[in-house]
CSV table of C-alpha atoms in Angstrom, one decimal:
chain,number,residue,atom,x,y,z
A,1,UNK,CA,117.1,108.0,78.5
A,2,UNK,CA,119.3,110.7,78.5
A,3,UNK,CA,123.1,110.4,79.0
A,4,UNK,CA,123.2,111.9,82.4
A,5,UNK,CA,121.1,111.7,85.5
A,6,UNK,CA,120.8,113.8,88.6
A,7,UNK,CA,121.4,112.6,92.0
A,8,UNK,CA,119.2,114.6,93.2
A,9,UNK,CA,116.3,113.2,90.9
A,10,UNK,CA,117.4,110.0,92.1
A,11,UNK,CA,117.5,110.6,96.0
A,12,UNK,CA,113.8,112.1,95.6
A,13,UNK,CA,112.9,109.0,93.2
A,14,UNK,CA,114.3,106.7,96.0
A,15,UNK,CA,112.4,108.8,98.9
A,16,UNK,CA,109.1,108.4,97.1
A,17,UNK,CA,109.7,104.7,96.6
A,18,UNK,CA,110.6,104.2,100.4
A,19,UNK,CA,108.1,105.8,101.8
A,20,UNK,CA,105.1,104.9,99.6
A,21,UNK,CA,104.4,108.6,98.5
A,22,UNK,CA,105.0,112.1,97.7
A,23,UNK,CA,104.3,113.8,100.9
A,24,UNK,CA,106.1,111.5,102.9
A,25,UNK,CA,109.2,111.8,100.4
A,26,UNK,CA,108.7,115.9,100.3
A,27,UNK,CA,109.5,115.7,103.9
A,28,UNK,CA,112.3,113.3,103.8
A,29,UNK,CA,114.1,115.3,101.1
A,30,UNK,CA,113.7,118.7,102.8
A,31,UNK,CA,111.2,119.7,99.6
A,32,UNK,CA,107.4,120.9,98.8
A,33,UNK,CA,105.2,117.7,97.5
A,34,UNK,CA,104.9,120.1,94.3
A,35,UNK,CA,108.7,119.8,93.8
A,36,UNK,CA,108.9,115.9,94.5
A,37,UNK,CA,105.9,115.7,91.6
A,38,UNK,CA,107.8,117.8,89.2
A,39,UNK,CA,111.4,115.9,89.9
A,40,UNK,CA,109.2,112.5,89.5
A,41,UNK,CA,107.8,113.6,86.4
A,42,UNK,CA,111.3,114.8,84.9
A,43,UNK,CA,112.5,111.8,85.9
A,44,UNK,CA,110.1,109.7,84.5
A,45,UNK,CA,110.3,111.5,81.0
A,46,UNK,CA,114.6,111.2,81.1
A,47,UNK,CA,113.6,107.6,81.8
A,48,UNK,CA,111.4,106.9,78.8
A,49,UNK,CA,108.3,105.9,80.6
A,50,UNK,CA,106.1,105.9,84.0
A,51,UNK,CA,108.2,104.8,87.3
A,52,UNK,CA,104.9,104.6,89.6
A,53,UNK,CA,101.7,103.1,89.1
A,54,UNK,CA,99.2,105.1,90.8
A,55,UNK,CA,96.6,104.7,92.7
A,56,UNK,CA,95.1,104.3,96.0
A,57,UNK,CA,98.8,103.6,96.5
A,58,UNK,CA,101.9,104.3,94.8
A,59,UNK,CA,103.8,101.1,93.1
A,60,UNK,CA,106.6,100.7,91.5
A,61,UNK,CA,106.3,100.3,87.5
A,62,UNK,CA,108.9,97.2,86.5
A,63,UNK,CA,111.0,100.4,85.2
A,64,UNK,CA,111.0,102.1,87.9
A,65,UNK,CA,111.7,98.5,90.0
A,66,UNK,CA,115.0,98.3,87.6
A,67,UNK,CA,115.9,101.9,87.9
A,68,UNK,CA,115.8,102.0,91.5
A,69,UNK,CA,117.9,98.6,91.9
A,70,UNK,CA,120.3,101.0,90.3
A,71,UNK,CA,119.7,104.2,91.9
A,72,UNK,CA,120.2,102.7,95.7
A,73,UNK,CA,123.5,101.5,94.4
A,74,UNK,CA,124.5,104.7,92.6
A,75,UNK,CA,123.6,107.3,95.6
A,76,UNK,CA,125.3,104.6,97.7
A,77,UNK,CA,128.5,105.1,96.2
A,78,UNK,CA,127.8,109.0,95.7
A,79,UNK,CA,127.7,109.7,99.3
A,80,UNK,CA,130.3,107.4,100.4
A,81,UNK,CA,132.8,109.2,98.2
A,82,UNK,CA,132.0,112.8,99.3
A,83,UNK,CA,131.9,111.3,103.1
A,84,UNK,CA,135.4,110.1,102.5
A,85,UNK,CA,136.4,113.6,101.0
A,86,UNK,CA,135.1,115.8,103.4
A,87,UNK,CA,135.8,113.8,107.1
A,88,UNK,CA,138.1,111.1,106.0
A,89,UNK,CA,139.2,110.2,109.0
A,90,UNK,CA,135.9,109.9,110.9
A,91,UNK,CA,136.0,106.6,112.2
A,92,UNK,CA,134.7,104.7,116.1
A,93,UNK,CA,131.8,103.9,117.9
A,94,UNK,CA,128.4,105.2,118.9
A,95,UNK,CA,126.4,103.7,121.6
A,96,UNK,CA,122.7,104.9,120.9
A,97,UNK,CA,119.4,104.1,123.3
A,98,UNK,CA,116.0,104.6,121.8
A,99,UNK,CA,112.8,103.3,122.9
A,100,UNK,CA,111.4,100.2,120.6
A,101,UNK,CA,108.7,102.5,119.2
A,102,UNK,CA,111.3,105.2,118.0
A,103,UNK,CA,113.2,102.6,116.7
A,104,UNK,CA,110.5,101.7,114.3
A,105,UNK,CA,109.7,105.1,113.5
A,106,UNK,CA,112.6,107.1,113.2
A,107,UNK,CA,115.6,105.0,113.4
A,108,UNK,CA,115.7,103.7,109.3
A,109,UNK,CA,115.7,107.1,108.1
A,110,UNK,CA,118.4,108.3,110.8
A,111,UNK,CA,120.8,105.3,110.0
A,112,UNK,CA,120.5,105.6,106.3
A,113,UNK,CA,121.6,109.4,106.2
A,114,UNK,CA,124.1,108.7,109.3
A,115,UNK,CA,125.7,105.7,107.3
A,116,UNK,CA,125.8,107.9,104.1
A,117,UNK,CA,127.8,110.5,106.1
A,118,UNK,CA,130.0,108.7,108.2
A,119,UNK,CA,130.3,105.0,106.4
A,120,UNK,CA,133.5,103.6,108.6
A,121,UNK,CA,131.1,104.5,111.9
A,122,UNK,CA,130.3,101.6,113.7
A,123,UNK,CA,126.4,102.1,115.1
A,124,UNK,CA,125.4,100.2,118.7
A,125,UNK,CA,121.5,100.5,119.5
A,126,UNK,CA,120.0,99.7,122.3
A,127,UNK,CA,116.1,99.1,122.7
A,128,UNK,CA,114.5,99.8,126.0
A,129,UNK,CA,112.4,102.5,128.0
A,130,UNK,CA,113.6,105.6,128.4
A,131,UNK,CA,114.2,104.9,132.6
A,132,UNK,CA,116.7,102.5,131.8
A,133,UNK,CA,118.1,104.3,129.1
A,134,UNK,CA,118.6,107.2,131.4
A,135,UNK,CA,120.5,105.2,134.1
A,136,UNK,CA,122.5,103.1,131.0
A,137,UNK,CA,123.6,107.0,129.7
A,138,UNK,CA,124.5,107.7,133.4
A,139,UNK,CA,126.8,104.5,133.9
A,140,UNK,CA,128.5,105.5,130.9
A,141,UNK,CA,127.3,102.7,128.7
A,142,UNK,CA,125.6,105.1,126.0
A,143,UNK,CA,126.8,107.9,124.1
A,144,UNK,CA,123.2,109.4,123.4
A,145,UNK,CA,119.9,108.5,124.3
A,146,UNK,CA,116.4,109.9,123.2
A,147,UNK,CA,114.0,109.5,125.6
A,148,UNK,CA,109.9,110.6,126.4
A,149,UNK,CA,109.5,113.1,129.3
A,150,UNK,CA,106.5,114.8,130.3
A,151,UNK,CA,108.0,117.6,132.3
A,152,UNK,CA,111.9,117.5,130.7
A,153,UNK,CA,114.2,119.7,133.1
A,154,UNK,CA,115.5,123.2,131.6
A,155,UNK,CA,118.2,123.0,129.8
A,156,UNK,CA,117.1,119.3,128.2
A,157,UNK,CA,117.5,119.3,124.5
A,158,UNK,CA,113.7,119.2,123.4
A,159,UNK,CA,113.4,117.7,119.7
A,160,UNK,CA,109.8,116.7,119.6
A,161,UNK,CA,106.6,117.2,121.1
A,162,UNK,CA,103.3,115.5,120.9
A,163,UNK,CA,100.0,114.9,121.7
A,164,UNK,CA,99.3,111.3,124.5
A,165,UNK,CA,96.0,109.9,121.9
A,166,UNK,CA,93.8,106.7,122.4
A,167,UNK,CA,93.8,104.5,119.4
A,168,UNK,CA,91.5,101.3,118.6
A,169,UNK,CA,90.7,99.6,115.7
A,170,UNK,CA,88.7,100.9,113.2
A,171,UNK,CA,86.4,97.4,112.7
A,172,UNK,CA,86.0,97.1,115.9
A,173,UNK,CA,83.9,98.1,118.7
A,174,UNK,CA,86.0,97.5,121.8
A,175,UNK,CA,85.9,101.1,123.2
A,176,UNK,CA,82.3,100.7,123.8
A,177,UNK,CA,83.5,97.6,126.3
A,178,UNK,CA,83.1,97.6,130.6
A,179,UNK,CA,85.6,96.9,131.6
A,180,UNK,CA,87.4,99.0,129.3
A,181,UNK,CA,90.9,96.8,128.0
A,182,UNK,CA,93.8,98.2,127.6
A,183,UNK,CA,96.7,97.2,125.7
A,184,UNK,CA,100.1,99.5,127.6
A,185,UNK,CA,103.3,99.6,128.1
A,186,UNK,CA,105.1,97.8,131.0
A,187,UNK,CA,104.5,99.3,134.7
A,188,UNK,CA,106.6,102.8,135.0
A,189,UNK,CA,105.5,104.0,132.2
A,190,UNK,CA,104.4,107.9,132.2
A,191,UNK,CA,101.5,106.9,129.5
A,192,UNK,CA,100.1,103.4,130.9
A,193,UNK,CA,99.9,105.6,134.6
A,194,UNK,CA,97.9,108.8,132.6
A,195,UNK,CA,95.6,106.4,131.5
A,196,UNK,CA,94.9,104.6,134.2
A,197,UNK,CA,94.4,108.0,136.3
A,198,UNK,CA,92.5,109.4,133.7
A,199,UNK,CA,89.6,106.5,133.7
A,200,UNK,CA,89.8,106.2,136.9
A,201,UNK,CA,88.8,109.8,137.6
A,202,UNK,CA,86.1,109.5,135.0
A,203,UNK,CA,84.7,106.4,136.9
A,204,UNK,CA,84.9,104.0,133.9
A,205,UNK,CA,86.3,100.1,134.8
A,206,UNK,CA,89.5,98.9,133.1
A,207,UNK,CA,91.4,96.1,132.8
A,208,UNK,CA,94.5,95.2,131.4
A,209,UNK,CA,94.4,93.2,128.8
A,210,UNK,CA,97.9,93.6,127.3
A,211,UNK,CA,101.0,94.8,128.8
A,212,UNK,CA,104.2,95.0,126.3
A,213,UNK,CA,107.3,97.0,126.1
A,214,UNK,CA,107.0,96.5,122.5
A,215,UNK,CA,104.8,98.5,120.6
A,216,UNK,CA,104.7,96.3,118.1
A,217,UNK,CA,103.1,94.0,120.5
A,218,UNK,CA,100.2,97.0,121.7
A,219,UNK,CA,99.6,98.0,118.0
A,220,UNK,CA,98.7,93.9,117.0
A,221,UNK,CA,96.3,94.1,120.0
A,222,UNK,CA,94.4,96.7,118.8
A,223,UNK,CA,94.0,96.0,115.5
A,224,UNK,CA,93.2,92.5,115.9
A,225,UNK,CA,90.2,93.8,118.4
A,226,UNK,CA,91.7,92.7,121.6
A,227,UNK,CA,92.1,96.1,123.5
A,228,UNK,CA,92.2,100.2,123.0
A,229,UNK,CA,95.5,101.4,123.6
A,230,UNK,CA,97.1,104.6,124.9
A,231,UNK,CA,100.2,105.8,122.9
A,232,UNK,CA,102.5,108.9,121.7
A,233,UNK,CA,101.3,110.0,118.2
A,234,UNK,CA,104.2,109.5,116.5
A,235,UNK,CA,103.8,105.3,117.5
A,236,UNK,CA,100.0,105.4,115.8
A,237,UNK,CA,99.7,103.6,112.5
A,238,UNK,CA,97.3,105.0,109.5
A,239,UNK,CA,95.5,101.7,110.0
A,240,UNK,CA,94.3,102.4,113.5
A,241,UNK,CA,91.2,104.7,114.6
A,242,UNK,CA,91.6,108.0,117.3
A,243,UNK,CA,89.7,107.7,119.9
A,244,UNK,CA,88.1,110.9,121.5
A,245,UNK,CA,85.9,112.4,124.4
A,246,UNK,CA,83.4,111.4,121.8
A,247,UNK,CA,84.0,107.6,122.3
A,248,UNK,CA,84.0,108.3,126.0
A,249,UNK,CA,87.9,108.3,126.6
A,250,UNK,CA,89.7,110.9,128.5
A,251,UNK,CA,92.2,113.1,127.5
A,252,UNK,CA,95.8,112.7,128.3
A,253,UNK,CA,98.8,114.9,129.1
A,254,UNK,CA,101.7,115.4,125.8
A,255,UNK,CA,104.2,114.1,125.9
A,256,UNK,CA,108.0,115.4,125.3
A,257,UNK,CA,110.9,113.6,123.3
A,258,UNK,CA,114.2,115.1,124.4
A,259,UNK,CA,118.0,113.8,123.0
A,260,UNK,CA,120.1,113.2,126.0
A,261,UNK,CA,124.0,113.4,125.5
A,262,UNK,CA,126.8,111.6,127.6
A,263,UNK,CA,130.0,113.7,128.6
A,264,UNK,CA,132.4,112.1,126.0
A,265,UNK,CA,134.4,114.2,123.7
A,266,UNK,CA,133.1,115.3,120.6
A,267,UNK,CA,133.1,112.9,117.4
A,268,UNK,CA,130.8,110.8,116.2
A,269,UNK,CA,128.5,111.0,118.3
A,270,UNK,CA,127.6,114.7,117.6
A,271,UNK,CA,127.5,113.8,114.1
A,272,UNK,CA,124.5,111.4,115.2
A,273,UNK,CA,122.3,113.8,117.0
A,274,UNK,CA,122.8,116.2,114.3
A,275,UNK,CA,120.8,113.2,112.0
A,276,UNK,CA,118.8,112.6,114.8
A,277,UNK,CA,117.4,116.0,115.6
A,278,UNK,CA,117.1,116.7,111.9
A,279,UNK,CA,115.2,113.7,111.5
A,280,UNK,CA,112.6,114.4,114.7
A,281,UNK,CA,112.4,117.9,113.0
A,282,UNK,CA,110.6,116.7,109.6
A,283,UNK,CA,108.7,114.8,112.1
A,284,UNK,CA,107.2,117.4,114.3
């Protein structure tokens, strides 16, 4: 081991470790995969031995298991210290709205960097579709929100777009089912309505078979079998199987993720949207 080691090495060491693997990490760290290889294997030869175990997937080594007990704790205190240099005063509250799905997807990785930055910060989230979410950021009881739109109005702040795709389980035939089920999203929803359009102008049956504001709830349904389920990209799991024309299901319109902003003063909450639209960008 040698008698220093780079923070940088570490944050990329860290990334690879959170997200299971280099690609992944290359994005979170703003880096090529060849990079994140080549900072992996310098670290691994400053640390006297293999950190990952590879394979079909990357594990940790029990080295790398102790270095990275150490690593968290070290970048930890790294960024806390420059946050406390640079905005030392930076202090209050943000009230943000996200949608359960982006929550799972995004909101980790937005936290960590936001909590690095900005440590005396206090976070609110609130979970819920993007309707409500407008008419809480309205009322005044949110600072930002990022909601789905399928036509957003000029002059919205666009940070993502993507493709509406069908998505079933892969050991399982329920596509190939009349009535067709569906596991969607609550009634209101832009998706749940172009799917129900869609098959109806096709003339295939449906039925509901799930119906969940949780998309942890429509993503058990399909993999356990249950139902086929209309969703935004970004909310389908490696595990799951896309669904095309092929498998007799329509297309569907994109959808469009914008970051709405309340009228407060600037502070914190610009800070925030800065993580969060740099986070939707590695994304997109």
């Amino acid at each position: 081991m040698g008698e220093t080691i780079s923070t940088d090495l570490l944050r990329t060491f860290a990334a690879v470790a959170d997200t299971g693997g280099f690609t992944r990490a290359a994005a979170r760290v703003n880096r090529s995969q060849s990079a994140v290889s080549q900072q992996i294997k310098r670290l691994e030869e400053e640390a006297g031995g293999p950190l990952f175990l590879r394979g079909a997937s990357l594990s940790l080594t029990p080295r790398g298991e102790r270095l990275l007990a150490y690593a968290r704790r070290i970048l930890l205190l790294h960024d806390q210290a420059l946050a406390e240099l640079a905005e030392p005063k930076m202090a209050g509250l943000v009230r943000l709205g996200a949608s359960e799905d982006y929550a799972v997807r995004f909101l980790p990785e937005i936290l960590e960097g936001f909590a690095r930055s900005h440590p005396n910060v206090e976070v609110h989230v609130r979970c819920e579709p993007g309707t409500r979410l407008r008419g809480r950021l309205e009322e005044g009881k949110l600072d930002l929100a990022v909601c789905q739109m399928h036509d957003p109005a000029e002059g919205r702040e666009v940070i993502l777009h993507e493709p509406t795709v069908w998505i079933g389980s892969p050991a399982h035939q329920v596509h190939r089912l009349s009535p067709l089920p569906l596991a969607v999203y609550h009634r209101g929803c832009h998706v749940r309505s172009w799917a129900a359009a869609a098959l109806e102008a096709m003339g295939r049956p449906y039925r509901i078979a799930l119906s969940s504001p949780s998309i942890s709830a429509i993503r058990a349904a399909v993999q356990a079998g249950l139902a086929v389920a209309p969703v935004p990209r970004s909310s389908a799991s490696p595990e799951h199987r896309f669904l095309t024309a092929g498998d007799g299901l329509p297309d569907l319109p994109g959808l469009t993720t914008v970051l709405l902003r309340s009228h407060q003063p600037a502070g914190p909450s610009d800070s925030l949207a800065e993580h969060i639209k740099r986070a939707f960008a590695r994304h997109a």
